[in-house]
Short mmCIF file of C-alpha atoms in Angstrom, two decimals:
data_model
loop_
_atom_site.label_atom_id
_atom_site.label_comp_id
_atom_site.label_asym_id
_atom_site.label_seq_id
_atom_site.Cartn_x
_atom_site.Cartn_y
_atom_site.Cartn_z
CA UNK T 13 72.15 27.85 155.26
CA UNK T 14 71.55 24.12 154.96
CA UNK T 15 68.11 22.86 154.06
CA UNK T 16 66.28 19.93 155.51
CA UNK T 17 64.93 17.60 152.86
CA UNK T 18 61.90 19.52 151.66
CA UNK T 19 59.40 19.38 148.87
CA UNK T 20 60.76 21.50 145.99
CA UNK T 21 59.01 24.74 145.23
CA UNK T 22 57.77 25.02 141.65
CA UNK T 23 57.82 28.16 139.57
CA UNK T 24 59.58 31.46 139.99
CA UNK T 25 60.69 32.35 143.50
CA UNK T 26 58.12 34.54 145.24
CA UNK T 27 55.51 34.30 142.46
CA UNK T 28 51.94 33.39 143.35
CA UNK T 29 50.10 31.05 141.05
CA UNK T 30 47.17 32.66 139.21
CA UNK T 31 43.50 32.06 139.99
CA UNK T 32 41.53 32.12 143.22
CA UNK T 33 39.36 29.01 143.14
CA UNK T 34 41.98 27.07 145.11
CA UNK T 35 41.06 28.83 148.35
CA UNK T 36 37.36 29.40 147.79
CA UNK T 37 36.56 25.77 147.04
CA UNK T 38 37.52 24.76 150.57
CA UNK T 39 34.60 26.58 152.20
CA UNK T 40 30.89 25.90 151.56
CA UNK T 41 29.57 28.29 148.92
CA UNK T 42 26.22 28.85 150.63
CA UNK T 43 27.59 30.58 153.72
CA UNK T 44 26.66 34.23 154.09
CA UNK T 45 29.15 37.06 153.66
CA UNK T 46 30.45 39.62 156.13
CA UNK T 47 32.43 42.75 155.34
CA UNK T 48 35.66 43.73 157.06
CA UNK T 49 34.19 46.55 159.14
CA UNK T 50 31.56 44.31 160.68
CA UNK T 51 34.05 41.48 161.24
CA UNK T 52 36.43 43.78 163.11
CA UNK T 53 33.54 45.25 165.10
CA UNK T 54 32.28 41.83 166.16
CA UNK T 55 35.50 39.82 166.51
CA UNK T 56 38.72 41.80 166.27
CA UNK T 57 40.31 39.48 168.88
CA UNK T 58 43.73 41.08 169.02
CA UNK T 59 44.07 39.30 172.37
CA UNK T 60 42.99 35.70 171.99
CA UNK T 61 43.74 32.00 172.23
CA UNK T 62 44.98 30.59 168.92
CA UNK T 63 44.80 26.93 167.97
CA UNK T 64 46.47 25.80 164.75
CA UNK T 65 45.74 22.68 162.77
CA UNK T 66 47.75 21.34 159.82
CA UNK T 67 45.62 19.34 157.39
CA UNK T 68 45.91 17.68 154.04
CA UNK T 69 44.03 19.86 151.59
CA UNK T 70 41.75 17.04 150.44
CA UNK T 71 40.33 16.67 153.96
CA UNK T 72 39.36 20.29 154.48
CA UNK T 73 36.09 20.64 152.50
CA UNK T 74 34.48 17.69 154.29
CA UNK T 75 35.22 19.15 157.72
CA UNK T 76 34.11 22.67 156.84
CA UNK T 77 30.86 21.32 155.39
CA UNK T 78 29.80 20.75 159.00
CA UNK T 79 29.99 24.44 159.93
CA UNK T 80 26.97 26.12 161.46
CA UNK T 81 24.90 27.53 158.54
CA UNK T 82 25.08 30.93 160.26
CA UNK T 83 28.86 31.02 159.82
CA UNK T 84 29.86 33.97 157.66
CA UNK T 85 32.76 34.43 155.26
CA UNK T 86 34.77 37.62 154.96
CA UNK T 87 34.05 39.22 151.57
CA UNK T 88 36.18 42.10 150.34
CA UNK T 89 35.16 43.61 146.99
CA UNK T 90 33.55 40.33 145.96
CA UNK T 91 36.55 38.21 146.95
CA UNK T 92 36.12 35.53 149.60
CA UNK T 93 39.75 34.51 149.45
CA UNK T 94 42.41 37.19 149.82
CA UNK T 95 46.10 37.15 148.96
CA UNK T 96 48.45 37.81 151.88
CA UNK T 97 52.16 38.48 152.09
CA UNK T 98 54.07 38.54 155.37
CA UNK T 99 57.75 39.39 155.79
CA UNK T 100 59.23 38.32 159.12
CA UNK T 101 61.99 40.38 160.70
CA UNK T 102 64.46 38.99 163.20
CA UNK T 103 67.76 39.83 164.84
CA UNK T 104 71.05 38.57 163.35
CA UNK T 105 71.03 35.82 166.01
CA UNK T 106 67.38 34.98 165.23
CA UNK T 107 66.21 35.82 168.74
CA UNK T 108 62.58 35.74 167.63
CA UNK T 109 63.00 32.26 166.20
CA UNK T 110 64.85 30.94 169.23
CA UNK T 111 62.31 32.43 171.61
CA UNK T 112 59.65 30.34 169.88
CA UNK T 113 61.83 27.23 169.59
CA UNK T 114 62.56 27.23 173.31
CA UNK T 115 59.05 28.37 174.28
CA UNK T 116 60.23 31.39 176.19
CA UNK T 117 57.49 33.11 178.11
CA UNK T 118 58.37 36.45 176.51
CA UNK T 119 58.67 35.26 172.94
CA UNK T 120 57.90 37.59 170.06
CA UNK T 121 57.54 37.91 166.31
CA UNK T 122 57.93 41.05 164.23
CA UNK T 123 56.56 41.17 160.71
CA UNK T 124 55.10 43.34 158.02
CA UNK T 125 51.83 42.14 156.55
CA UNK T 126 50.49 43.18 153.17
CA UNK T 127 46.91 42.63 152.09
CA UNK T 128 47.80 42.23 148.44
CA UNK T 129 44.35 42.84 146.94
CA UNK T 130 43.91 46.21 148.68
CA UNK T 131 47.55 47.22 149.02
CA UNK T 132 47.15 47.90 152.74
CA UNK T 133 50.21 47.16 154.84
CA UNK T 134 50.82 46.94 158.58
CA UNK T 135 53.78 46.51 160.90
CA UNK T 136 52.96 43.98 163.61
CA UNK T 137 54.46 42.69 166.85
CA UNK T 138 53.05 39.45 168.24
CA UNK T 139 53.73 38.30 171.77
CA UNK T 140 52.31 36.12 174.54
CA UNK T 141 50.01 37.40 177.24
CA UNK T 142 50.20 36.29 180.89
CA UNK T 143 47.72 33.46 180.34
CA UNK T 144 49.09 32.20 177.06
CA UNK T 145 46.93 34.39 174.84
CA UNK T 146 48.30 35.78 171.62
CA UNK T 147 48.62 39.57 171.77
CA UNK T 148 49.04 41.43 168.49
CA UNK T 149 49.87 45.14 168.21
CA UNK T 150 50.04 46.77 164.82
CA UNK T 151 50.31 50.11 163.06
CA UNK T 152 49.64 50.99 159.41
CA UNK T 153 52.54 51.49 157.05
CA UNK T 154 52.83 53.79 154.08
CA UNK T 155 54.70 53.05 150.89
CA UNK T 156 56.09 49.71 149.81
CA UNK T 157 55.98 46.62 152.01
CA UNK T 158 58.06 43.54 151.39
CA UNK T 159 61.43 41.94 152.07
CA UNK T 160 63.42 45.03 151.09
CA UNK T 161 61.25 47.62 152.83
CA UNK T 162 63.24 48.65 155.89
CA UNK T 163 61.73 50.19 159.00
CA UNK T 164 61.61 53.94 159.47
CA UNK T 165 62.96 55.59 162.60
CA UNK T 166 59.44 56.03 163.96
CA UNK T 167 58.63 52.38 163.28
CA UNK T 168 61.81 51.23 165.03
CA UNK T 169 60.84 53.30 168.04
CA UNK T 170 57.38 51.76 168.08
CA UNK T 171 58.81 48.22 167.85
CA UNK T 172 61.32 48.93 170.63
CA UNK T 173 58.51 50.14 172.87
CA UNK T 174 56.72 46.81 172.40
CA UNK T 175 59.82 44.66 172.73
CA UNK T 176 60.99 46.64 175.76
CA UNK T 177 57.91 45.44 177.64
CA UNK T 178 59.16 41.90 176.95
CA UNK T 179 62.59 42.63 178.41
CA UNK T 180 64.39 43.28 175.14
CA UNK T 181 67.24 45.78 175.15
CA UNK T 182 66.69 49.27 173.70
CA UNK T 183 67.78 49.46 170.09
CA UNK T 184 66.80 45.88 169.24
CA UNK T 185 64.58 47.14 166.41
CA UNK T 186 67.58 48.67 164.63
CA UNK T 187 69.11 45.19 164.30
CA UNK T 188 66.07 43.59 162.69
CA UNK T 189 66.37 42.30 159.14
CA UNK T 190 64.13 40.30 156.82
CA UNK T 191 64.52 36.57 157.36
CA UNK T 192 61.52 34.97 155.64
CA UNK T 193 58.86 36.02 153.14
CA UNK T 194 55.56 34.12 153.25
CA UNK T 195 52.76 34.17 150.68
CA UNK T 196 49.44 32.44 151.01
CA UNK T 197 45.72 32.75 150.42
CA UNK T 198 43.37 33.22 153.32
CA UNK T 199 39.67 32.69 153.84
CA UNK T 200 38.34 34.17 157.09
CA UNK T 201 35.28 32.87 158.94
CA UNK T 202 33.13 34.34 161.69
CA UNK T 203 31.62 31.52 163.72
CA UNK T 204 27.86 31.18 163.57
CA UNK T 205 27.35 32.06 167.22
CA UNK T 206 29.83 34.94 167.04
CA UNK T 207 32.08 33.26 169.63
CA UNK T 208 35.24 33.45 167.56
CA UNK T 209 36.68 33.39 164.10
CA UNK T 210 38.94 31.20 162.06
CA UNK T 211 41.30 31.48 159.12
CA UNK T 212 41.92 28.91 156.40
CA UNK T 213 45.34 29.42 154.77
CA UNK T 214 46.18 27.67 151.51
CA UNK T 215 48.72 27.87 148.66
CA UNK T 216 51.53 28.29 151.17
CA UNK T 217 54.86 29.54 149.83
CA UNK T 218 58.03 30.60 151.66
CA UNK T 219 61.18 32.33 150.37
CA UNK T 220 64.35 33.31 152.22
CA UNK T 221 66.33 36.46 151.31
CA UNK T 222 68.91 34.09 149.84
CA UNK T 223 66.29 32.78 147.39
CA UNK T 224 65.70 29.35 148.92
CA UNK T 225 62.05 28.43 148.57
CA UNK T 226 59.46 25.98 149.80
CA UNK T 227 55.91 25.43 148.53
CA UNK T 228 53.22 23.19 150.04
CA UNK T 229 50.00 23.51 147.99
CA UNK T 230 48.85 20.16 149.42
CA UNK T 231 48.66 21.52 152.98
CA UNK T 232 46.22 23.88 154.66
CA UNK T 233 46.67 25.62 158.00
CA UNK T 234 43.45 26.25 159.88
CA UNK T 235 43.73 28.60 162.83
CA UNK T 236 40.90 29.20 165.27
CA UNK T 237 40.90 32.41 167.27
CA UNK T 238 38.62 32.68 170.26
CA UNK T 239 38.49 33.58 173.91
CA UNK T 240 39.26 30.97 176.53
CA UNK T 241 36.60 28.59 175.17
CA UNK T 242 37.08 26.61 171.94
CA UNK T 243 34.84 27.60 169.05
CA UNK T 244 32.57 25.44 166.90
CA UNK T 245 35.29 24.71 164.36
CA UNK T 246 37.60 23.36 167.08
CA UNK T 247 34.92 20.81 167.95
CA UNK T 248 34.48 19.83 164.29
CA UNK T 249 38.22 19.30 163.90
CA UNK T 250 38.43 17.27 167.12
CA UNK T 251 35.52 15.08 166.02
CA UNK T 252 37.41 14.36 162.78
CA UNK T 253 40.49 13.28 164.75
CA UNK T 254 42.56 16.44 164.35
CA UNK T 255 44.30 18.07 167.29
CA UNK T 256 46.15 21.39 167.52
CA UNK T 257 49.59 21.13 165.93
CA UNK T 258 52.87 22.77 166.78
CA UNK T 259 53.26 24.74 163.59
CA UNK T 260 54.32 28.29 162.84
CA UNK T 261 54.28 29.82 159.39
CA UNK T 262 57.53 31.51 160.40
CA UNK T 263 59.49 29.24 162.70
CA UNK T 264 58.49 25.83 161.33
CA UNK T 265 59.20 26.86 157.76
CA UNK T 266 62.51 28.48 158.69
CA UNK T 267 63.51 25.25 160.45
CA UNK T 268 62.53 23.27 157.34
CA UNK T 269 64.77 25.49 155.24
CA UNK T 270 67.76 25.47 157.59
CA UNK T 271 68.70 22.24 159.33
CA UNK T 272 71.30 24.02 161.47
CA UNK T 273 68.50 25.52 163.57
CA UNK T 274 67.21 23.75 166.69
CA UNK T 275 63.79 22.38 165.82
CA UNK T 276 62.81 19.87 168.51
CA UNK T 277 59.54 21.66 169.12
CA UNK T 278 58.51 21.07 165.49
CA UNK T 279 60.29 17.76 164.93
CA UNK T 280 57.12 15.75 164.36
CA UNK T 281 55.58 18.27 161.96
CA UNK T 282 58.85 18.57 160.07
CA UNK T 283 59.16 14.80 159.78
CA UNK T 284 55.54 14.14 158.84
CA UNK T 285 54.69 17.18 156.71
CA UNK T 286 57.81 18.93 155.46
CA UNK T 287 60.00 16.10 154.21
CA UNK T 288 59.83 14.09 151.04
CA UNK T 289 59.59 10.33 150.97
CA UNK T 290 62.98 8.63 150.79
#
């Protein structure tokens, strides 16, 4: 695996830096809280339109200061920023990656997601709906999640049932293997009018099974999740001159770490955000 010129990753591979203020300081402190049960009840949005924005960290607090005062922040056990870990699974030929790189209509991602603070873990399949919406199916997992936690027979059957609807051959799930581990901190917002939600991901770190790593603490990915209409945060970002970016925590980072992969779709982001100055 050859790496594009990337910003080196400090510290021990796969180790999160201590402290939580780095995520919480990005969002106004005076916004009200919402618990997970109410958030899911009001805005689960497993079928939705996602818009992603890649920002310099220093620019985020100023934009979020314009949020509707009725915006609420997910609070779990007193924490407004939660630690996440996602392990992406792909075929030996990286069919999931290539389906995103070539914008196939039936593209997919398979991953495990661990909510580190609670220990909850899910197996997820993400795909595209007929109108471009993101569709996410998931089931809870028991035991250990992470790069070395293989799928059970029941889980492979569940994944195959989802991928089969996308035209994938039976048995595809048995070929899946861990390709990228992602760690980050997430703050989740419910828009003031309840029309959608948004996530603010910071302290982004990626590690391949081979131990190659990438860290971008200077970048933040904001993702809005709504129905067909943009939410309030979209309008704030547009007013500040930001437009949705072609960025994927899986595919863009994998392309940054392996320059043998086709990456035309993310060429601008890779050039502007994931390379060091010469």
